[in-house]
């Protein structure tokens, strides 16, 4: 499975030329509880950098649903991680994905989505779907590349996150990642946000 080839095929959907590294994966998945039976949704798993870290934290507990729009990534991931419920779907269809499994909400949503490559309406639609899927105690984590952090799409994302969550905490920069990146931890969703 070539991540780079998938980027060449559809750069705006894949949004990166290389998968995230292990250090960023650890930070991005730190909100997955090490106890209990949480429902964890992963958006945009790609080749599974965060998937592996989530599976390690869950250690056989709970439910891990990975929503990937690219069918080649989804097929590869399903073969690699039989314990993960891999769905070929768009993140905006999260409510329907959960409903088909008899679930309405997730304890944690971990995003690997390329927000900076998304148009404004796409960012809004995906964020709405995420907030709708989270209970009051739910946590949403997502990452941003340092080099694009101050560009309009990334700034728009941070503004939207702050409008839709009561608390948004920014991690330190993961310099070991290529390219360097940071993680946003978003807690207490605001359901009446625009
Ligand atoms: C930047 S890559 C990150 C992959 C992986 N999480 C990582 O960090 O290495 C973005 C991923 O999001 C997927 N993606 C993009 N738009 C999506 C959408 N609307 N719904 C679900 N997955 C999407 C892409 O196909 C790709 O796998």
mmCIF file with all atom_site columns, C-alpha atoms and ligand atoms in Angstrom:
data_model
loop_
_atom_site.group_PDB
_atom_site.id
_atom_site.type_symbol
_atom_site.label_atom_id
_atom_site.label_alt_id
_atom_site.label_comp_id
_atom_site.label_asym_id
_atom_site.label_entity_id
_atom_site.label_seq_id
_atom_site.pdbx_PDB_ins_code
_atom_site.Cartn_x
_atom_site.Cartn_y
_atom_site.Cartn_z
_atom_site.occupancy
_atom_site.B_iso_or_equiv
_atom_site.pdbx_formal_charge
_atom_site.auth_seq_id
_atom_site.auth_comp_id
_atom_site.auth_asym_id
_atom_site.auth_atom_id
_atom_site.pdbx_PDB_model_num
ATOM   1   C CA  . UNK A 1 1   ? 0.000   0.000  0.000  1.00 0.00 ? 1   UNK A CA  1
ATOM   2   C CA  . UNK A 1 2   ? 1.635   3.259  -1.107 1.00 0.00 ? 2   UNK A CA  1
ATOM   3   C CA  . UNK A 1 3   ? 0.548   6.351  0.822  1.00 0.00 ? 3   UNK A CA  1
ATOM   4   C CA  . UNK A 1 4   ? 2.414   8.547  -1.664 1.00 0.00 ? 4   UNK A CA  1
ATOM   5   C CA  . UNK A 1 5   ? 0.610   6.993  -4.651 1.00 0.00 ? 5   UNK A CA  1
ATOM   6   C CA  . UNK A 1 6   ? -2.762  7.658  -2.990 1.00 0.00 ? 6   UNK A CA  1
ATOM   7   C CA  . UNK A 1 7   ? -1.662  11.282 -2.430 1.00 0.00 ? 7   UNK A CA  1
ATOM   8   C CA  . UNK A 1 8   ? -0.769  11.611 -6.125 1.00 0.00 ? 8   UNK A CA  1
ATOM   9   C CA  . UNK A 1 9   ? -4.171  10.157 -7.073 1.00 0.00 ? 9   UNK A CA  1
ATOM   10  C CA  . UNK A 1 10  ? -6.136  12.532 -4.831 1.00 0.00 ? 10  UNK A CA  1
ATOM   11  C CA  . UNK A 1 11  ? -3.975  15.142 -3.038 1.00 0.00 ? 11  UNK A CA  1
ATOM   12  C CA  . UNK A 1 12  ? -6.847  17.123 -1.529 1.00 0.00 ? 12  UNK A CA  1
ATOM   13  C CA  . UNK A 1 13  ? -8.388  14.057 0.112  1.00 0.00 ? 13  UNK A CA  1
ATOM   14  C CA  . UNK A 1 14  ? -5.163  12.437 1.343  1.00 0.00 ? 14  UNK A CA  1
ATOM   15  C CA  . UNK A 1 15  ? -3.626  15.802 2.282  1.00 0.00 ? 15  UNK A CA  1
ATOM   16  C CA  . UNK A 1 16  ? -0.124  14.522 3.148  1.00 0.00 ? 16  UNK A CA  1
ATOM   17  C CA  . UNK A 1 17  ? 2.669   12.747 1.320  1.00 0.00 ? 17  UNK A CA  1
ATOM   18  C CA  . UNK A 1 18  ? 3.615   10.515 4.225  1.00 0.00 ? 18  UNK A CA  1
ATOM   19  C CA  . UNK A 1 19  ? 1.746   8.910  7.143  1.00 0.00 ? 19  UNK A CA  1
ATOM   20  C CA  . UNK A 1 20  ? 2.062   10.306 10.679 1.00 0.00 ? 20  UNK A CA  1
ATOM   21  C CA  . UNK A 1 21  ? 4.907   9.011  12.826 1.00 0.00 ? 21  UNK A CA  1
ATOM   22  C CA  . UNK A 1 22  ? 4.642   7.026  16.074 1.00 0.00 ? 22  UNK A CA  1
ATOM   23  C CA  . UNK A 1 23  ? 5.334   10.044 18.324 1.00 0.00 ? 23  UNK A CA  1
ATOM   24  C CA  . UNK A 1 24  ? 2.466   12.081 16.856 1.00 0.00 ? 24  UNK A CA  1
ATOM   25  C CA  . UNK A 1 25  ? 0.217   9.002  16.952 1.00 0.00 ? 25  UNK A CA  1
ATOM   26  C CA  . UNK A 1 26  ? 0.882   8.630  20.704 1.00 0.00 ? 26  UNK A CA  1
ATOM   27  C CA  . UNK A 1 27  ? -0.037  12.264 21.375 1.00 0.00 ? 27  UNK A CA  1
ATOM   28  C CA  . UNK A 1 28  ? -3.092  12.245 19.065 1.00 0.00 ? 28  UNK A CA  1
ATOM   29  C CA  . UNK A 1 29  ? -4.542  9.149  20.743 1.00 0.00 ? 29  UNK A CA  1
ATOM   30  C CA  . UNK A 1 30  ? -3.772  10.065 24.371 1.00 0.00 ? 30  UNK A CA  1
ATOM   31  C CA  . UNK A 1 31  ? -7.479  10.783 25.063 1.00 0.00 ? 31  UNK A CA  1
ATOM   32  C CA  . UNK A 1 32  ? -8.422  7.127  24.476 1.00 0.00 ? 32  UNK A CA  1
ATOM   33  C CA  . UNK A 1 33  ? -9.095  5.782  27.987 1.00 0.00 ? 33  UNK A CA  1
ATOM   34  C CA  . UNK A 1 34  ? -6.973  2.893  29.252 1.00 0.00 ? 34  UNK A CA  1
ATOM   35  C CA  . UNK A 1 35  ? -9.925  1.616  31.323 1.00 0.00 ? 35  UNK A CA  1
ATOM   36  C CA  . UNK A 1 36  ? -13.559 0.693  30.666 1.00 0.00 ? 36  UNK A CA  1
ATOM   37  C CA  . UNK A 1 37  ? -15.174 -0.116 27.327 1.00 0.00 ? 37  UNK A CA  1
ATOM   38  C CA  . UNK A 1 38  ? -15.101 3.098  25.326 1.00 0.00 ? 38  UNK A CA  1
ATOM   39  C CA  . UNK A 1 39  ? -16.481 3.614  21.844 1.00 0.00 ? 39  UNK A CA  1
ATOM   40  C CA  . UNK A 1 40  ? -13.646 5.169  19.829 1.00 0.00 ? 40  UNK A CA  1
ATOM   41  C CA  . UNK A 1 41  ? -14.198 6.574  16.350 1.00 0.00 ? 41  UNK A CA  1
ATOM   42  C CA  . UNK A 1 42  ? -11.217 7.264  14.120 1.00 0.00 ? 42  UNK A CA  1
ATOM   43  C CA  . UNK A 1 43  ? -11.730 9.527  11.097 1.00 0.00 ? 43  UNK A CA  1
ATOM   44  C CA  . UNK A 1 44  ? -9.344  9.292  8.136  1.00 0.00 ? 44  UNK A CA  1
ATOM   45  C CA  . UNK A 1 45  ? -7.140  6.414  9.337  1.00 0.00 ? 45  UNK A CA  1
ATOM   46  C CA  . UNK A 1 46  ? -5.196  6.113  6.051  1.00 0.00 ? 46  UNK A CA  1
ATOM   47  C CA  . UNK A 1 47  ? -2.594  3.378  6.424  1.00 0.00 ? 47  UNK A CA  1
ATOM   48  C CA  . UNK A 1 48  ? -3.208  3.126  10.166 1.00 0.00 ? 48  UNK A CA  1
ATOM   49  C CA  . UNK A 1 49  ? -0.655  5.262  12.020 1.00 0.00 ? 49  UNK A CA  1
ATOM   50  C CA  . UNK A 1 50  ? -3.232  6.264  14.657 1.00 0.00 ? 50  UNK A CA  1
ATOM   51  C CA  . UNK A 1 51  ? -5.135  2.954  14.363 1.00 0.00 ? 51  UNK A CA  1
ATOM   52  C CA  . UNK A 1 52  ? -2.230  1.032  15.810 1.00 0.00 ? 52  UNK A CA  1
ATOM   53  C CA  . UNK A 1 53  ? -1.827  3.468  18.714 1.00 0.00 ? 53  UNK A CA  1
ATOM   54  C CA  . UNK A 1 54  ? -5.570  3.338  19.499 1.00 0.00 ? 54  UNK A CA  1
ATOM   55  C CA  . UNK A 1 55  ? -5.552  -0.471 19.422 1.00 0.00 ? 55  UNK A CA  1
ATOM   56  C CA  . UNK A 1 56  ? -2.586  -0.525 21.785 1.00 0.00 ? 56  UNK A CA  1
ATOM   57  C CA  . UNK A 1 57  ? -4.394  1.758  24.247 1.00 0.00 ? 57  UNK A CA  1
ATOM   58  C CA  . UNK A 1 58  ? -7.659  -0.215 24.017 1.00 0.00 ? 58  UNK A CA  1
ATOM   59  C CA  . UNK A 1 59  ? -5.882  -3.568 24.454 1.00 0.00 ? 59  UNK A CA  1
ATOM   60  C CA  . UNK A 1 60  ? -8.958  -5.513 23.362 1.00 0.00 ? 60  UNK A CA  1
ATOM   61  C CA  . UNK A 1 61  ? -11.528 -3.386 25.234 1.00 0.00 ? 61  UNK A CA  1
ATOM   62  C CA  . UNK A 1 62  ? -14.355 -1.314 23.800 1.00 0.00 ? 62  UNK A CA  1
ATOM   63  C CA  . UNK A 1 63  ? -15.194 -0.662 20.173 1.00 0.00 ? 63  UNK A CA  1
ATOM   64  C CA  . UNK A 1 64  ? -12.944 0.947  17.560 1.00 0.00 ? 64  UNK A CA  1
ATOM   65  C CA  . UNK A 1 65  ? -14.677 2.173  14.398 1.00 0.00 ? 65  UNK A CA  1
ATOM   66  C CA  . UNK A 1 66  ? -12.441 3.579  11.637 1.00 0.00 ? 66  UNK A CA  1
ATOM   67  C CA  . UNK A 1 67  ? -14.142 5.705  8.962  1.00 0.00 ? 67  UNK A CA  1
ATOM   68  C CA  . UNK A 1 68  ? -12.083 6.042  5.787  1.00 0.00 ? 68  UNK A CA  1
ATOM   69  C CA  . UNK A 1 69  ? -13.336 7.507  2.503  1.00 0.00 ? 69  UNK A CA  1
ATOM   70  C CA  . UNK A 1 70  ? -10.619 5.903  0.328  1.00 0.00 ? 70  UNK A CA  1
ATOM   71  C CA  . UNK A 1 71  ? -11.631 2.265  -0.359 1.00 0.00 ? 71  UNK A CA  1
ATOM   72  C CA  . UNK A 1 72  ? -8.027  1.158  -0.980 1.00 0.00 ? 72  UNK A CA  1
ATOM   73  C CA  . UNK A 1 73  ? -6.887  2.488  2.410  1.00 0.00 ? 73  UNK A CA  1
ATOM   74  C CA  . UNK A 1 74  ? -9.990  0.934  4.030  1.00 0.00 ? 74  UNK A CA  1
ATOM   75  C CA  . UNK A 1 75  ? -9.357  -2.497 2.539  1.00 0.00 ? 75  UNK A CA  1
ATOM   76  C CA  . UNK A 1 76  ? -5.680  -2.419 3.524  1.00 0.00 ? 76  UNK A CA  1
ATOM   77  C CA  . UNK A 1 77  ? -6.533  -1.329 7.071  1.00 0.00 ? 77  UNK A CA  1
ATOM   78  C CA  . UNK A 1 78  ? -9.230  -3.968 7.536  1.00 0.00 ? 78  UNK A CA  1
ATOM   79  C CA  . UNK A 1 79  ? -6.784  -6.727 6.528  1.00 0.00 ? 79  UNK A CA  1
ATOM   80  C CA  . UNK A 1 80  ? -4.116  -5.328 8.864  1.00 0.00 ? 80  UNK A CA  1
ATOM   81  C CA  . UNK A 1 81  ? -6.404  -4.835 11.893 1.00 0.00 ? 81  UNK A CA  1
ATOM   82  C CA  . UNK A 1 82  ? -9.163  -7.470 12.021 1.00 0.00 ? 82  UNK A CA  1
ATOM   83  C CA  . UNK A 1 83  ? -10.183 -6.170 15.465 1.00 0.00 ? 83  UNK A CA  1
ATOM   84  C CA  . UNK A 1 84  ? -11.093 -2.757 14.043 1.00 0.00 ? 84  UNK A CA  1
ATOM   85  C CA  . UNK A 1 85  ? -14.491 -2.088 12.478 1.00 0.00 ? 85  UNK A CA  1
ATOM   86  C CA  . UNK A 1 86  ? -13.292 -0.400 9.271  1.00 0.00 ? 86  UNK A CA  1
ATOM   87  C CA  . UNK A 1 87  ? -15.982 1.398  7.275  1.00 0.00 ? 87  UNK A CA  1
ATOM   88  C CA  . UNK A 1 88  ? -15.611 2.898  3.811  1.00 0.00 ? 88  UNK A CA  1
ATOM   89  C CA  . UNK A 1 89  ? -17.574 6.110  4.301  1.00 0.00 ? 89  UNK A CA  1
ATOM   90  C CA  . UNK A 1 90  ? -17.293 9.870  4.441  1.00 0.00 ? 90  UNK A CA  1
ATOM   91  C CA  . UNK A 1 91  ? -16.776 11.385 7.891  1.00 0.00 ? 91  UNK A CA  1
ATOM   92  C CA  . UNK A 1 92  ? -19.864 13.542 7.340  1.00 0.00 ? 92  UNK A CA  1
ATOM   93  C CA  . UNK A 1 93  ? -21.927 10.318 7.434  1.00 0.00 ? 93  UNK A CA  1
ATOM   94  C CA  . UNK A 1 94  ? -20.783 9.496  10.960 1.00 0.00 ? 94  UNK A CA  1
ATOM   95  C CA  . UNK A 1 95  ? -24.314 9.523  12.420 1.00 0.00 ? 95  UNK A CA  1
ATOM   96  C CA  . UNK A 1 96  ? -25.450 6.898  9.895  1.00 0.00 ? 96  UNK A CA  1
ATOM   97  C CA  . UNK A 1 97  ? -22.313 4.784  10.470 1.00 0.00 ? 97  UNK A CA  1
ATOM   98  C CA  . UNK A 1 98  ? -23.001 4.753  14.221 1.00 0.00 ? 98  UNK A CA  1
ATOM   99  C CA  . UNK A 1 99  ? -26.754 4.188  13.774 1.00 0.00 ? 99  UNK A CA  1
ATOM   100 C CA  . UNK A 1 100 ? -26.094 1.061  11.655 1.00 0.00 ? 100 UNK A CA  1
ATOM   101 C CA  . UNK A 1 101 ? -24.245 -0.313 14.680 1.00 0.00 ? 101 UNK A CA  1
ATOM   102 C CA  . UNK A 1 102 ? -27.007 0.614  17.106 1.00 0.00 ? 102 UNK A CA  1
ATOM   103 C CA  . UNK A 1 103 ? -24.914 3.409  18.632 1.00 0.00 ? 103 UNK A CA  1
ATOM   104 C CA  . UNK A 1 104 ? -25.627 7.119  18.719 1.00 0.00 ? 104 UNK A CA  1
ATOM   105 C CA  . UNK A 1 105 ? -22.459 8.486  20.301 1.00 0.00 ? 105 UNK A CA  1
ATOM   106 C CA  . UNK A 1 106 ? -18.749 7.881  20.759 1.00 0.00 ? 106 UNK A CA  1
ATOM   107 C CA  . UNK A 1 107 ? -16.622 8.544  23.848 1.00 0.00 ? 107 UNK A CA  1
ATOM   108 C CA  . UNK A 1 108 ? -13.636 9.679  21.808 1.00 0.00 ? 108 UNK A CA  1
ATOM   109 C CA  . UNK A 1 109 ? -13.281 10.810 18.188 1.00 0.00 ? 109 UNK A CA  1
ATOM   110 C CA  . UNK A 1 110 ? -9.711  10.850 16.873 1.00 0.00 ? 110 UNK A CA  1
ATOM   111 C CA  . UNK A 1 111 ? -9.235  12.642 13.578 1.00 0.00 ? 111 UNK A CA  1
ATOM   112 C CA  . UNK A 1 112 ? -6.507  12.089 11.021 1.00 0.00 ? 112 UNK A CA  1
ATOM   113 C CA  . UNK A 1 113 ? -8.384  14.202 8.483  1.00 0.00 ? 113 UNK A CA  1
ATOM   114 C CA  . UNK A 1 114 ? -6.597  16.766 6.274  1.00 0.00 ? 114 UNK A CA  1
ATOM   115 C CA  . UNK A 1 115 ? -8.489  19.831 7.540  1.00 0.00 ? 115 UNK A CA  1
ATOM   116 C CA  . UNK A 1 116 ? -6.208  22.336 5.822  1.00 0.00 ? 116 UNK A CA  1
ATOM   117 C CA  . UNK A 1 117 ? -7.114  20.815 2.443  1.00 0.00 ? 117 UNK A CA  1
ATOM   118 C CA  . UNK A 1 118 ? -10.863 21.020 3.139  1.00 0.00 ? 118 UNK A CA  1
ATOM   119 C CA  . UNK A 1 119 ? -13.079 23.813 1.819  1.00 0.00 ? 119 UNK A CA  1
ATOM   120 C CA  . UNK A 1 120 ? -14.962 25.829 4.430  1.00 0.00 ? 120 UNK A CA  1
ATOM   121 C CA  . UNK A 1 121 ? -18.276 23.991 3.935  1.00 0.00 ? 121 UNK A CA  1
ATOM   122 C CA  . UNK A 1 122 ? -16.532 20.617 4.250  1.00 0.00 ? 122 UNK A CA  1
ATOM   123 C CA  . UNK A 1 123 ? -14.834 21.600 7.506  1.00 0.00 ? 123 UNK A CA  1
ATOM   124 C CA  . UNK A 1 124 ? -18.196 22.771 8.837  1.00 0.00 ? 124 UNK A CA  1
ATOM   125 C CA  . UNK A 1 125 ? -20.072 19.620 7.806  1.00 0.00 ? 125 UNK A CA  1
ATOM   126 C CA  . UNK A 1 126 ? -17.473 17.252 9.291  1.00 0.00 ? 126 UNK A CA  1
ATOM   127 C CA  . UNK A 1 127 ? -17.256 19.235 12.545 1.00 0.00 ? 127 UNK A CA  1
ATOM   128 C CA  . UNK A 1 128 ? -21.043 19.221 12.858 1.00 0.00 ? 128 UNK A CA  1
ATOM   129 C CA  . UNK A 1 129 ? -21.019 15.444 12.454 1.00 0.00 ? 129 UNK A CA  1
ATOM   130 C CA  . UNK A 1 130 ? -18.288 15.101 15.109 1.00 0.00 ? 130 UNK A CA  1
ATOM   131 C CA  . UNK A 1 131 ? -20.079 17.309 17.645 1.00 0.00 ? 131 UNK A CA  1
ATOM   132 C CA  . UNK A 1 132 ? -23.368 15.468 17.041 1.00 0.00 ? 132 UNK A CA  1
ATOM   133 C CA  . UNK A 1 133 ? -21.612 12.181 17.786 1.00 0.00 ? 133 UNK A CA  1
ATOM   134 C CA  . UNK A 1 134 ? -20.123 13.287 21.121 1.00 0.00 ? 134 UNK A CA  1
ATOM   135 C CA  . UNK A 1 135 ? -21.802 13.127 24.553 1.00 0.00 ? 135 UNK A CA  1
ATOM   136 C CA  . UNK A 1 136 ? -21.004 15.933 27.041 1.00 0.00 ? 136 UNK A CA  1
ATOM   137 C CA  . UNK A 1 137 ? -18.001 13.975 28.397 1.00 0.00 ? 137 UNK A CA  1
ATOM   138 C CA  . UNK A 1 138 ? -16.763 13.149 24.877 1.00 0.00 ? 138 UNK A CA  1
ATOM   139 C CA  . UNK A 1 139 ? -13.330 14.181 23.609 1.00 0.00 ? 139 UNK A CA  1
ATOM   140 C CA  . UNK A 1 140 ? -12.272 15.098 20.085 1.00 0.00 ? 140 UNK A CA  1
ATOM   141 C CA  . UNK A 1 141 ? -8.619  15.174 19.056 1.00 0.00 ? 141 UNK A CA  1
ATOM   142 C CA  . UNK A 1 142 ? -7.204  16.326 15.768 1.00 0.00 ? 142 UNK A CA  1
ATOM   143 C CA  . UNK A 1 143 ? -3.820  17.420 14.473 1.00 0.00 ? 143 UNK A CA  1
ATOM   144 C CA  . UNK A 1 144 ? -2.401  20.304 12.448 1.00 0.00 ? 144 UNK A CA  1
ATOM   145 C CA  . UNK A 1 145 ? 0.909   20.654 10.667 1.00 0.00 ? 145 UNK A CA  1
ATOM   146 C CA  . UNK A 1 146 ? 3.074   23.417 12.095 1.00 0.00 ? 146 UNK A CA  1
ATOM   147 C CA  . UNK A 1 147 ? 3.946   24.898 8.695  1.00 0.00 ? 147 UNK A CA  1
ATOM   148 C CA  . UNK A 1 148 ? 0.311   25.417 7.727  1.00 0.00 ? 148 UNK A CA  1
ATOM   149 C CA  . UNK A 1 149 ? -0.987  26.412 11.153 1.00 0.00 ? 149 UNK A CA  1
ATOM   150 C CA  . UNK A 1 150 ? -1.311  30.113 10.287 1.00 0.00 ? 150 UNK A CA  1
ATOM   151 C CA  . UNK A 1 151 ? -2.788  29.640 6.822  1.00 0.00 ? 151 UNK A CA  1
ATOM   152 C CA  . UNK A 1 152 ? -6.484  30.527 6.432  1.00 0.00 ? 152 UNK A CA  1
ATOM   153 C CA  . UNK A 1 153 ? -7.936  26.950 6.419  1.00 0.00 ? 153 UNK A CA  1
ATOM   154 C CA  . UNK A 1 154 ? -6.020  25.950 9.577  1.00 0.00 ? 154 UNK A CA  1
ATOM   155 C CA  . UNK A 1 155 ? -6.940  29.199 11.348 1.00 0.00 ? 155 UNK A CA  1
ATOM   156 C CA  . UNK A 1 156 ? -10.562 28.684 10.319 1.00 0.00 ? 156 UNK A CA  1
ATOM   157 C CA  . UNK A 1 157 ? -10.455 25.197 11.810 1.00 0.00 ? 157 UNK A CA  1
ATOM   158 C CA  . UNK A 1 158 ? -9.106  26.441 15.152 1.00 0.00 ? 158 UNK A CA  1
ATOM   159 C CA  . UNK A 1 159 ? -11.735 29.198 15.275 1.00 0.00 ? 159 UNK A CA  1
ATOM   160 C CA  . UNK A 1 160 ? -14.465 26.620 14.563 1.00 0.00 ? 160 UNK A CA  1
ATOM   161 C CA  . UNK A 1 161 ? -13.096 24.254 17.210 1.00 0.00 ? 161 UNK A CA  1
ATOM   162 C CA  . UNK A 1 162 ? -13.160 27.058 19.783 1.00 0.00 ? 162 UNK A CA  1
ATOM   163 C CA  . UNK A 1 163 ? -16.764 27.846 18.833 1.00 0.00 ? 163 UNK A CA  1
ATOM   164 C CA  . UNK A 1 164 ? -17.841 24.224 19.087 1.00 0.00 ? 164 UNK A CA  1
ATOM   165 C CA  . UNK A 1 165 ? -15.946 23.128 22.215 1.00 0.00 ? 165 UNK A CA  1
ATOM   166 C CA  . UNK A 1 166 ? -15.792 24.706 25.640 1.00 0.00 ? 166 UNK A CA  1
ATOM   167 C CA  . UNK A 1 167 ? -12.128 23.744 25.969 1.00 0.00 ? 167 UNK A CA  1
ATOM   168 C CA  . UNK A 1 168 ? -9.471  23.432 23.262 1.00 0.00 ? 168 UNK A CA  1
ATOM   169 C CA  . UNK A 1 169 ? -5.971  22.588 24.487 1.00 0.00 ? 169 UNK A CA  1
ATOM   170 C CA  . UNK A 1 170 ? -3.026  22.659 22.082 1.00 0.00 ? 170 UNK A CA  1
ATOM   171 C CA  . UNK A 1 171 ? -0.216  20.141 22.595 1.00 0.00 ? 171 UNK A CA  1
ATOM   172 C CA  . UNK A 1 172 ? 3.444   20.977 22.311 1.00 0.00 ? 172 UNK A CA  1
ATOM   173 C CA  . UNK A 1 173 ? 4.921   20.613 18.833 1.00 0.00 ? 173 UNK A CA  1
ATOM   174 C CA  . UNK A 1 174 ? 5.928   17.088 17.845 1.00 0.00 ? 174 UNK A CA  1
ATOM   175 C CA  . UNK A 1 175 ? 9.208   17.972 16.141 1.00 0.00 ? 175 UNK A CA  1
ATOM   176 C CA  . UNK A 1 176 ? 9.933   14.295 15.455 1.00 0.00 ? 176 UNK A CA  1
ATOM   177 C CA  . UNK A 1 177 ? 7.005   14.093 13.070 1.00 0.00 ? 177 UNK A CA  1
ATOM   178 C CA  . UNK A 1 178 ? 7.556   14.700 9.348  1.00 0.00 ? 178 UNK A CA  1
ATOM   179 C CA  . UNK A 1 179 ? 6.421   17.418 9.002  1.00 0.00 ? 179 UNK A CA  1
ATOM   180 C CA  . UNK A 1 180 ? 6.273   18.716 12.617 1.00 0.00 ? 180 UNK A CA  1
ATOM   181 C CA  . UNK A 1 181 ? 2.713   18.797 13.934 1.00 0.00 ? 181 UNK A CA  1
ATOM   182 C CA  . UNK A 1 182 ? 0.617   19.522 17.012 1.00 0.00 ? 182 UNK A CA  1
ATOM   183 C CA  . UNK A 1 183 ? -2.596  18.142 18.427 1.00 0.00 ? 183 UNK A CA  1
ATOM   184 C CA  . UNK A 1 184 ? -5.797  19.890 19.539 1.00 0.00 ? 184 UNK A CA  1
ATOM   185 C CA  . UNK A 1 185 ? -7.659  18.268 22.461 1.00 0.00 ? 185 UNK A CA  1
ATOM   186 C CA  . UNK A 1 186 ? -11.284 19.439 22.375 1.00 0.00 ? 186 UNK A CA  1
ATOM   187 C CA  . UNK A 1 187 ? -13.594 18.832 25.338 1.00 0.00 ? 187 UNK A CA  1
ATOM   188 C CA  . UNK A 1 188 ? -17.194 19.645 26.302 1.00 0.00 ? 188 UNK A CA  1
ATOM   189 C CA  . UNK A 1 189 ? -18.911 19.983 22.900 1.00 0.00 ? 189 UNK A CA  1
ATOM   190 C CA  . UNK A 1 190 ? -21.213 22.977 22.466 1.00 0.00 ? 190 UNK A CA  1
ATOM   191 C CA  . UNK A 1 191 ? -24.221 21.530 20.704 1.00 0.00 ? 191 UNK A CA  1
ATOM   192 C CA  . UNK A 1 192 ? -25.922 24.825 19.835 1.00 0.00 ? 192 UNK A CA  1
ATOM   193 C CA  . UNK A 1 193 ? -22.831 26.166 17.953 1.00 0.00 ? 193 UNK A CA  1
ATOM   194 C CA  . UNK A 1 194 ? -23.380 27.331 14.319 1.00 0.00 ? 194 UNK A CA  1
HETATM 195 C C1  . LIG B 2 .   ? -3.426  13.218 6.168  1.00 0.00 ? 1   LIG B C1  1
HETATM 196 S S1  . LIG B 2 .   ? -4.080  11.570 5.859  1.00 0.00 ? 1   LIG B S1  1
HETATM 197 C C2  . LIG B 2 .   ? -3.829  10.927 7.505  1.00 0.00 ? 1   LIG B C2  1
HETATM 198 C C3  . LIG B 2 .   ? -3.811  9.426  7.595  1.00 0.00 ? 1   LIG B C3  1
HETATM 199 C C4  . LIG B 2 .   ? -3.453  8.879  8.974  1.00 0.00 ? 1   LIG B C4  1
HETATM 200 N N1  . LIG B 2 .   ? -4.444  9.241  9.968  1.00 0.00 ? 1   LIG B N1  1
HETATM 201 C C5  . LIG B 2 .   ? -2.103  9.383  9.423  1.00 0.00 ? 1   LIG B C5  1
HETATM 202 O O1  . LIG B 2 .   ? -2.070  10.265 10.286 1.00 0.00 ? 1   LIG B O1  1
HETATM 203 O O2  . LIG B 2 .   ? -1.097  8.897  8.891  1.00 0.00 ? 1   LIG B O2  1
HETATM 204 C C6  . LIG B 2 .   ? -5.838  11.889 5.748  1.00 0.00 ? 1   LIG B C6  1
HETATM 205 C C7  . LIG B 2 .   ? -6.725  10.679 5.629  1.00 0.00 ? 1   LIG B C7  1
HETATM 206 O O3  . LIG B 2 .   ? -8.093  11.111 5.704  1.00 0.00 ? 1   LIG B O3  1
HETATM 207 C C8  . LIG B 2 .   ? -8.867  10.435 4.696  1.00 0.00 ? 1   LIG B C8  1
HETATM 208 N N2  . LIG B 2 .   ? -10.036 11.285 4.408  1.00 0.00 ? 1   LIG B N2  1
HETATM 209 C C9  . LIG B 2 .   ? -10.049 12.479 3.753  1.00 0.00 ? 1   LIG B C9  1
HETATM 210 N N3  . LIG B 2 .   ? -11.282 12.981 3.713  1.00 0.00 ? 1   LIG B N3  1
HETATM 211 C C10 . LIG B 2 .   ? -12.079 12.097 4.371  1.00 0.00 ? 1   LIG B C10 1
HETATM 212 C C11 . LIG B 2 .   ? -13.465 12.071 4.682  1.00 0.00 ? 1   LIG B C11 1
HETATM 213 N N4  . LIG B 2 .   ? -14.268 13.061 4.302  1.00 0.00 ? 1   LIG B N4  1
HETATM 214 N N5  . LIG B 2 .   ? -13.955 11.017 5.375  1.00 0.00 ? 1   LIG B N5  1
HETATM 215 C C12 . LIG B 2 .   ? -13.131 10.009 5.780  1.00 0.00 ? 1   LIG B C12 1
HETATM 216 N N6  . LIG B 2 .   ? -11.811 9.966  5.505  1.00 0.00 ? 1   LIG B N6  1
HETATM 217 C C13 . LIG B 2 .   ? -11.287 11.000 4.810  1.00 0.00 ? 1   LIG B C13 1
HETATM 218 C C14 . LIG B 2 .   ? -7.878  10.284 3.551  1.00 0.00 ? 1   LIG B C14 1
HETATM 219 O O4  . LIG B 2 .   ? -8.287  9.309  2.618  1.00 0.00 ? 1   LIG B O4  1
HETATM 220 C C15 . LIG B 2 .   ? -6.605  9.911  4.325  1.00 0.00 ? 1   LIG B C15 1
HETATM 221 O O5  . LIG B 2 .   ? -6.576  8.549  4.609  1.00 0.00 ? 1   LIG B O5  1
#
